[in-house]
Amino acid sequence: MVPQWIIEKKRDGAALAEGEIRAFIEGYTRGTIPDYQMAALAMAVFFRGMTRAELAVLTDAMMRSGTALETSRIPGVKADKHSTGGVGDKVSLILAPLAASCGVVVPMISGRGLGITGGTLDKLESIRGYRTDLAPDEFMAVLAECGCSIVGQTAAVAPADRKLYALRDVTGTVPSIPLIAASIMCKKLAEGIDALVLDVKWGRGAFMKTPEQARELARTMVEIGAGAGKAMSALITDMNQPLGRTAGNALEVAETLEALSGRGAPDLMRVTLALTAQMLVLTGRVPDTSAARPILQAQLGSGAARRRFLEMVARHGGDAEALASGAGLPRARLRREIRAPRAGTVSAVDAGRVGRACLALGAGRTRVEDAVDHAAGISGIVKIGERVDEGQPLAALHANDEGRLDEALRIIDGAFAIGEGEARPPELIVETVRPGNG
Amino acid sequence: MVPQWIIEKKRDGAALAEGEIRAFIEGYTRGTIPDYQMAALAMAVFFRGMTRAELAVLTDAMMRSGTALETSRIPGVKADKHSTGGVGDKVSLILAPLAASCGVVVPMISGRGLGITGGTLDKLESIRGYRTDLAPDEFMAVLAECGCSIVGQTAAVAPADRKLYALRDVTGTVPSIPLIAASIMCKKLAEGIDALVLDVKWGRGAFMKTPEQARELARTMVEIGAGAGKAMSALITDMNQPLGRTAGNALEVAETLEALSGRGAPDLMRVTLALTAQMLVLTGRVPDTSAARPILQAQLGSGAARRRFLEMVARHGGDAEALASGAGLPRARLRREIRAPRAGTVSAVDAGRVGRACLALGAGRTRVEDAVDHAAGISGIVKIGERVDEGQPLAALHANDEGRLDEALRIIDGAFAIGEGEARPPELIVETVRPGNG
């Protein structure tokens, strides 16, 4: 098996054989196939794509490059959710304990923020003491006792993906739908789950800039998962304006606690409940999503979901008591409001600008190795369709550095549009993608 | 200048700016841009191509990655010929001294054989004592005194090309016409020549499998050279049957001496004289190719070209005296003829099979690091259109190893086709490509 012959075959538009894909990924993981050959193959895949059969093998080979979690030891049906990332997307923090409180086991391996999209691990690490690097046994224990655990990817999970992702980042091969889909799905399949719901976002604050791109990615991932025997569905959701009212790590945890107490922003709750309902349907807890709604509302209303979140925090070493009493989260030294220049209706909130402003404030990373300021971010974000008076705050910026605050103010300028008359909020959930309906 | 942004720009089909190309090649030469980024860019170029303006800069940047030869110190007009390679192609050995005997200075940097195509340096090294690794001063001295010198590429000439060529070989990015053209032309431009004629071969024994591919490569290279101020032309020539009657290093030197004595095979002489005539036209020695023919025939007939060849050999340390007396070349221990199974007319001689049989005999390399058996090869090759009787030799195989001989016999089986009636020799020179007529 000569690596360049495999590259040439893909370059010339042929589908690779199972043995070729497996040999390439195994060789790359072991280091016998060098980065430059993988970079050439990735660029050929960018131009030529991959068939469903190729993608199933690629995803499986990347998953098998490491060890899968042995969640089968834990009784109960397991499910997870994955989001392609957005600004203000704290859905996982609400959904995981909410689904767990309904009897679904949620073994969630999450990521860190990069660019304008936030990362669930960064948000959790803003909680004093929360550890995202549990050993496998600790993770299993938390899962078994609490029903959900959100951790980071260990070196043992899909090392081929870890290596390939870093390579794609520097070789112009990130925006390839087959490679994106395989990267996401190999990690999710390694969780040993029965069902997976995907939140594929499109818009100014998302990686996919059109609903069509989002749909193609969603379909690709749903087919990979279905082919691997998982119950699958995907929601295409809007990420043109930020989700909820906050963006930035500690600020989003505070918003999560509000949401778990039944006081979440309507758009945040709509997306969160729709995704959690999908999980209940896919795992057979309810016959359809309409049956899921009252159950989920009850778990929020009774405080069961909130208690489950605080339990998970405590089992991860986080200071749940402080958190419950409104403390336990860092606060930024500086706060600056931006105000409406005139009265009217909010007609646009550019999630891309809000995300870049968050980055400038120190809430995110431009490079993997950057440190994050957990207290930085933006709160009190107005939503499309809301009426504002002249001088009313549109958002508040939080930072620990004057220079960063000034830069963020420059960036966020123009993110908010205020118009005359009515403004319809965007269609939040564009479509539901299920296996075979693509 | 972030390398991945340049890769992304090419990936998305835009033309790169001069500064971007220069920065990439400079970084790659210095090692600050790693192989995996160059591999990704090369694959993007394979799919997206390059504009004339991009190619001019790429070629210049690769040339400037090293030092150009200071041939301007030598008086007289300088010209060279480059062939894309074939089976039995000993044209350079005849053309260089022939052109030199007409007053053209020929500073020829040649290559080694790889795959089925032979290499001029390997042929010359079959001459006892011939050194292809002259120091720059020695090279200049030979050029000044003898008018021609054929040497190998030193590390100082176009190191970016040397590095990129090795990388392309293992990343499936060899068959990209812009990259092939830039690789050839950067080395030729480094020779400090005034004129260059290209022999772009197509057919079973050539890299380009159709006349159309050959034409595209020829046009691309002619434009690069013309853009750099060189007098340029290219001949598209047939390489479906081997050129001349021998293939293999020492055997081809012996055939060269025959040709220089006026007893060359008609196809070999036709191509050699056409290319040399182009050199005389491009350097202004004659007004047109028809005026060149009698001059070239006179230089061959008088023995002037042969003497020039022997002088070059001697100045390179080769045993010219032995060579002139029919010795000085290694002979293989084993010789086996293949014979016509029946009488008829030779209707095909597959240059690809003949080339692979030569490889099996030990005359060439499958990998750069392979050693070459200079005595191995094939002689007495019949030509398309020739009549043969049953049992008449079609070719003779020469080797130093029984196993190799047997393998070569298996490979060459079927290379010769013998038909009834007439068989027209192929159209040897398909087309002449000049700047602006593309």
Short mmCIF file of C-alpha atoms in Angstrom, two decimals, chain B residues 69-310:
data_model
loop_
_atom_site.label_atom_id
_atom_site.label_comp_id
_atom_site.label_asym_id
_atom_site.label_seq_id
_atom_site.Cartn_x
_atom_site.Cartn_y
_atom_site.Cartn_z
CA LEU B 69 25.45 30.14 -13.32
CA GLU B 70 27.66 33.07 -14.32
CA THR B 71 27.80 32.06 -17.96
CA SER B 72 27.70 35.73 -18.95
CA ARG B 73 31.46 35.70 -18.25
CA ILE B 74 31.85 33.51 -21.33
CA PRO B 75 31.66 35.27 -24.70
CA GLY B 76 29.18 34.11 -27.32
CA VAL B 77 25.54 33.31 -27.51
CA LYS B 78 24.34 30.57 -25.12
CA ALA B 79 21.57 28.11 -25.78
CA ASP B 80 20.32 24.82 -24.43
CA LYS B 81 17.83 22.08 -25.16
CA HIS B 82 15.55 20.29 -22.70
CA SER B 83 13.70 17.04 -23.30
CA THR B 84 10.81 15.84 -21.13
CA GLY B 85 12.36 12.40 -21.41
CA GLY B 86 11.85 9.19 -23.28
CA VAL B 87 13.24 5.76 -24.12
CA GLY B 88 16.44 5.77 -26.15
CA ASP B 89 16.62 9.57 -26.08
CA LYS B 90 20.35 10.30 -26.55
CA VAL B 91 19.71 13.55 -28.45
CA SER B 92 21.57 15.77 -25.94
CA LEU B 93 24.80 13.82 -26.46
CA ILE B 94 24.74 14.55 -30.19
CA LEU B 95 23.13 17.99 -30.13
CA ALA B 96 25.42 19.68 -27.56
CA PRO B 97 28.72 19.12 -29.44
CA LEU B 98 27.01 19.65 -32.82
CA ALA B 99 25.62 23.05 -31.76
CA ALA B 100 28.95 23.93 -30.12
CA SER B 101 30.76 23.12 -33.36
CA CYS B 102 28.46 25.73 -34.99
CA GLY B 103 29.54 28.39 -32.50
CA VAL B 104 26.73 28.15 -29.94
CA VAL B 105 27.79 27.87 -26.29
CA VAL B 106 25.81 25.06 -24.61
CA PRO B 107 25.87 25.10 -20.77
CA MET B 108 23.74 22.00 -20.22
CA ILE B 109 22.59 20.99 -16.74
CA SER B 110 21.15 17.50 -17.11
CA GLY B 111 19.40 14.94 -14.95
CA ARG B 112 19.48 11.26 -14.09
CA GLY B 113 17.05 8.64 -15.27
CA LEU B 114 14.00 7.79 -13.18
CA GLY B 115 11.39 5.25 -14.15
CA ILE B 116 11.42 4.26 -17.80
CA THR B 117 13.04 7.46 -19.07
CA GLY B 118 16.82 7.46 -19.31
CA GLY B 119 19.03 10.25 -17.99
CA THR B 120 21.82 12.03 -19.85
CA LEU B 121 24.12 11.96 -16.80
CA ASP B 122 23.82 8.18 -16.49
CA LYS B 123 24.71 7.77 -20.14
CA LEU B 124 27.81 10.00 -19.81
CA GLU B 125 28.88 8.23 -16.63
CA SER B 126 29.07 4.96 -18.56
CA ILE B 127 32.19 6.48 -20.18
CA ARG B 128 35.24 5.52 -18.14
CA GLY B 129 36.33 8.54 -16.09
CA TYR B 130 33.63 11.04 -17.14
CA ARG B 131 32.79 13.38 -14.25
CA THR B 132 29.36 15.02 -14.19
CA ASP B 133 30.07 16.89 -10.94
CA LEU B 134 32.41 19.61 -12.13
CA ALA B 135 32.98 22.54 -9.78
CA PRO B 136 31.57 25.83 -11.15
CA ASP B 137 35.04 27.02 -12.22
CA GLU B 138 35.81 23.77 -14.03
CA PHE B 139 32.44 23.92 -15.74
CA MET B 140 33.14 27.48 -16.92
CA ALA B 141 36.57 26.49 -18.19
CA VAL B 142 35.20 23.55 -20.20
CA LEU B 143 32.46 25.74 -21.62
CA ALA B 144 34.88 28.51 -22.59
CA GLU B 145 37.32 26.14 -24.28
CA CYS B 146 35.06 23.46 -25.70
CA GLY B 147 31.77 25.32 -26.19
CA CYS B 148 29.70 22.70 -24.43
CA SER B 149 29.63 20.97 -21.08
CA ILE B 150 27.06 18.55 -19.71
CA VAL B 151 26.95 18.40 -15.91
CA GLY B 152 24.59 17.53 -13.07
CA GLN B 153 22.52 19.93 -11.01
CA THR B 154 24.51 21.16 -8.01
CA ALA B 155 22.89 21.87 -4.65
CA ALA B 156 23.32 25.58 -5.39
CA VAL B 157 20.96 25.52 -8.39
CA ALA B 158 17.27 26.03 -7.51
CA PRO B 159 17.20 24.24 -4.11
CA ALA B 160 13.48 25.06 -3.81
CA ASP B 161 12.85 22.98 -6.91
CA ARG B 162 14.94 20.10 -5.65
CA LYS B 163 12.95 20.06 -2.40
CA LEU B 164 9.58 20.53 -4.08
CA TYR B 165 10.27 17.85 -6.67
CA ALA B 166 11.01 15.26 -4.01
CA LEU B 167 7.85 16.27 -2.14
CA ARG B 168 5.63 16.13 -5.24
CA ASP B 169 6.91 12.63 -5.93
CA VAL B 170 5.38 11.32 -2.68
CA THR B 171 2.25 13.49 -2.50
CA GLY B 172 0.53 12.74 -5.79
CA THR B 173 1.30 16.19 -7.19
CA VAL B 174 3.69 15.30 -10.01
CA PRO B 175 1.26 15.53 -12.99
CA SER B 176 0.47 19.24 -12.68
CA ILE B 177 1.46 21.10 -15.84
CA PRO B 178 2.21 24.41 -14.06
CA LEU B 179 4.41 22.64 -11.50
CA ILE B 180 6.18 20.55 -14.17
CA ALA B 181 6.78 23.64 -16.29
CA ALA B 182 8.10 25.73 -13.39
CA SER B 183 10.38 22.91 -12.25
CA ILE B 184 11.96 22.49 -15.69
CA MET B 185 12.18 26.19 -16.49
CA CYS B 186 13.65 27.40 -13.19
CA LYS B 187 16.68 25.19 -13.74
CA LYS B 188 17.06 26.16 -17.38
CA LEU B 189 16.76 29.89 -16.59
CA ALA B 190 19.49 29.43 -13.96
CA GLU B 191 21.90 28.47 -16.77
CA GLY B 192 22.05 32.07 -17.94
CA ILE B 193 21.15 31.10 -21.51
CA ASP B 194 19.85 33.33 -24.31
CA ALA B 195 17.77 30.68 -26.05
CA LEU B 196 16.14 27.36 -25.25
CA VAL B 197 14.55 24.71 -27.42
CA LEU B 198 12.23 22.16 -25.81
CA ASP B 199 11.61 18.60 -26.91
CA VAL B 200 8.22 17.74 -25.43
CA LYS B 201 7.53 14.07 -26.04
CA TRP B 202 4.21 12.29 -26.11
CA GLY B 203 3.38 8.60 -26.27
CA ARG B 204 3.78 5.24 -24.59
CA GLY B 205 7.36 5.92 -23.59
CA ALA B 206 6.79 9.52 -22.49
CA PHE B 207 5.36 11.26 -19.45
CA MET B 208 2.67 12.97 -21.56
CA LYS B 209 0.32 10.36 -22.96
CA THR B 210 -1.38 12.51 -25.62
CA PRO B 211 -0.19 15.18 -28.08
CA GLU B 212 -2.69 17.57 -26.43
CA GLN B 213 -1.05 17.23 -23.00
CA ALA B 214 2.37 17.66 -24.59
CA ARG B 215 1.17 20.76 -26.42
CA GLU B 216 -0.19 22.31 -23.22
CA LEU B 217 3.09 21.69 -21.40
CA ALA B 218 5.10 23.01 -24.36
CA ARG B 219 3.03 26.18 -24.58
CA THR B 220 3.28 26.76 -20.85
CA MET B 221 7.05 26.45 -20.85
CA VAL B 222 7.53 28.50 -24.02
CA GLU B 223 5.49 31.32 -22.44
CA ILE B 224 7.48 31.19 -19.21
CA GLY B 225 10.76 31.38 -21.12
CA ALA B 226 9.57 34.11 -23.47
CA GLY B 227 8.29 36.08 -20.46
CA ALA B 228 11.80 35.84 -18.98
CA GLY B 229 13.26 37.28 -22.18
CA LYS B 230 14.58 34.06 -23.69
CA ALA B 231 14.27 33.07 -27.36
CA MET B 232 12.08 29.98 -27.17
CA SER B 233 10.60 27.21 -29.24
CA ALA B 234 9.38 23.69 -28.63
CA LEU B 235 8.93 20.61 -30.78
CA ILE B 236 6.22 18.09 -29.93
CA THR B 237 7.78 14.72 -30.84
CA ASP B 238 6.64 11.12 -30.92
CA MET B 239 7.76 8.72 -28.17
CA ASN B 240 5.54 5.74 -28.92
CA GLN B 241 8.51 3.74 -30.21
CA PRO B 242 12.04 4.20 -28.79
CA LEU B 243 14.27 6.81 -30.42
CA GLY B 244 17.09 5.25 -32.42
CA ARG B 245 18.15 1.62 -32.10
CA THR B 246 19.42 1.42 -28.52
CA ALA B 247 18.18 2.03 -24.97
CA GLY B 248 20.57 1.75 -22.02
CA ASN B 249 23.49 3.91 -21.03
CA ALA B 250 26.71 2.57 -22.61
CA LEU B 251 24.76 1.25 -25.61
CA GLU B 252 23.39 4.75 -26.21
CA VAL B 253 26.86 6.32 -26.01
CA ALA B 254 28.03 3.85 -28.67
CA GLU B 255 25.03 4.81 -30.82
CA THR B 256 25.87 8.50 -30.22
CA LEU B 257 29.36 7.96 -31.67
CA GLU B 258 27.81 6.29 -34.72
CA ALA B 259 25.41 9.20 -35.12
CA LEU B 260 28.22 11.74 -34.78
CA SER B 261 30.00 9.86 -37.57
CA GLY B 262 26.99 10.32 -39.86
CA ARG B 263 25.58 6.80 -39.38
CA GLY B 264 22.69 7.58 -37.05
CA ALA B 265 19.25 5.97 -37.27
CA PRO B 266 16.93 8.14 -39.41
CA ASP B 267 14.44 8.91 -36.61
CA LEU B 268 17.21 9.82 -34.17
CA MET B 269 18.87 12.11 -36.70
CA ARG B 270 15.59 13.68 -37.74
CA VAL B 271 14.74 14.76 -34.16
CA THR B 272 18.33 15.73 -33.32
CA LEU B 273 18.79 17.86 -36.44
CA ALA B 274 15.40 19.53 -36.03
CA LEU B 275 16.19 20.52 -32.43
CA THR B 276 19.71 21.67 -33.24
CA ALA B 277 18.40 23.68 -36.20
CA GLN B 278 15.98 25.42 -33.82
CA MET B 279 18.94 26.35 -31.62
CA LEU B 280 20.76 27.90 -34.58
CA VAL B 281 17.66 29.87 -35.56
CA LEU B 282 16.90 31.03 -32.00
CA THR B 283 20.49 32.21 -31.53
CA GLY B 284 20.50 34.01 -34.88
CA ARG B 285 23.18 31.81 -36.46
CA VAL B 286 20.87 31.14 -39.43
CA PRO B 287 17.69 32.84 -40.68
CA ASP B 288 15.58 29.66 -40.75
CA THR B 289 15.79 25.92 -40.17
CA SER B 290 16.27 25.09 -43.85
CA ALA B 291 19.47 27.16 -43.79
CA ALA B 292 20.64 25.18 -40.77
CA ARG B 293 20.47 21.72 -42.38
CA PRO B 294 23.51 21.93 -44.69
CA ILE B 295 25.61 23.49 -41.93
CA LEU B 296 24.72 20.71 -39.50
CA GLN B 297 25.32 18.01 -42.12
CA ALA B 298 28.73 19.52 -42.86
CA GLN B 299 29.70 19.49 -39.16
CA LEU B 300 28.73 15.84 -38.95
CA GLY B 301 30.33 14.90 -42.25
CA SER B 302 33.65 16.62 -41.47
CA GLY B 303 33.91 14.91 -38.11
CA ALA B 304 33.89 18.31 -36.35
CA ALA B 305 30.91 17.42 -34.16
CA ARG B 306 32.42 14.04 -33.23
CA ARG B 307 35.74 15.70 -32.30
CA ARG B 308 33.86 18.24 -30.18
CA PHE B 309 32.12 15.41 -28.32
CA LEU B 310 35.41 13.61 -27.65
#
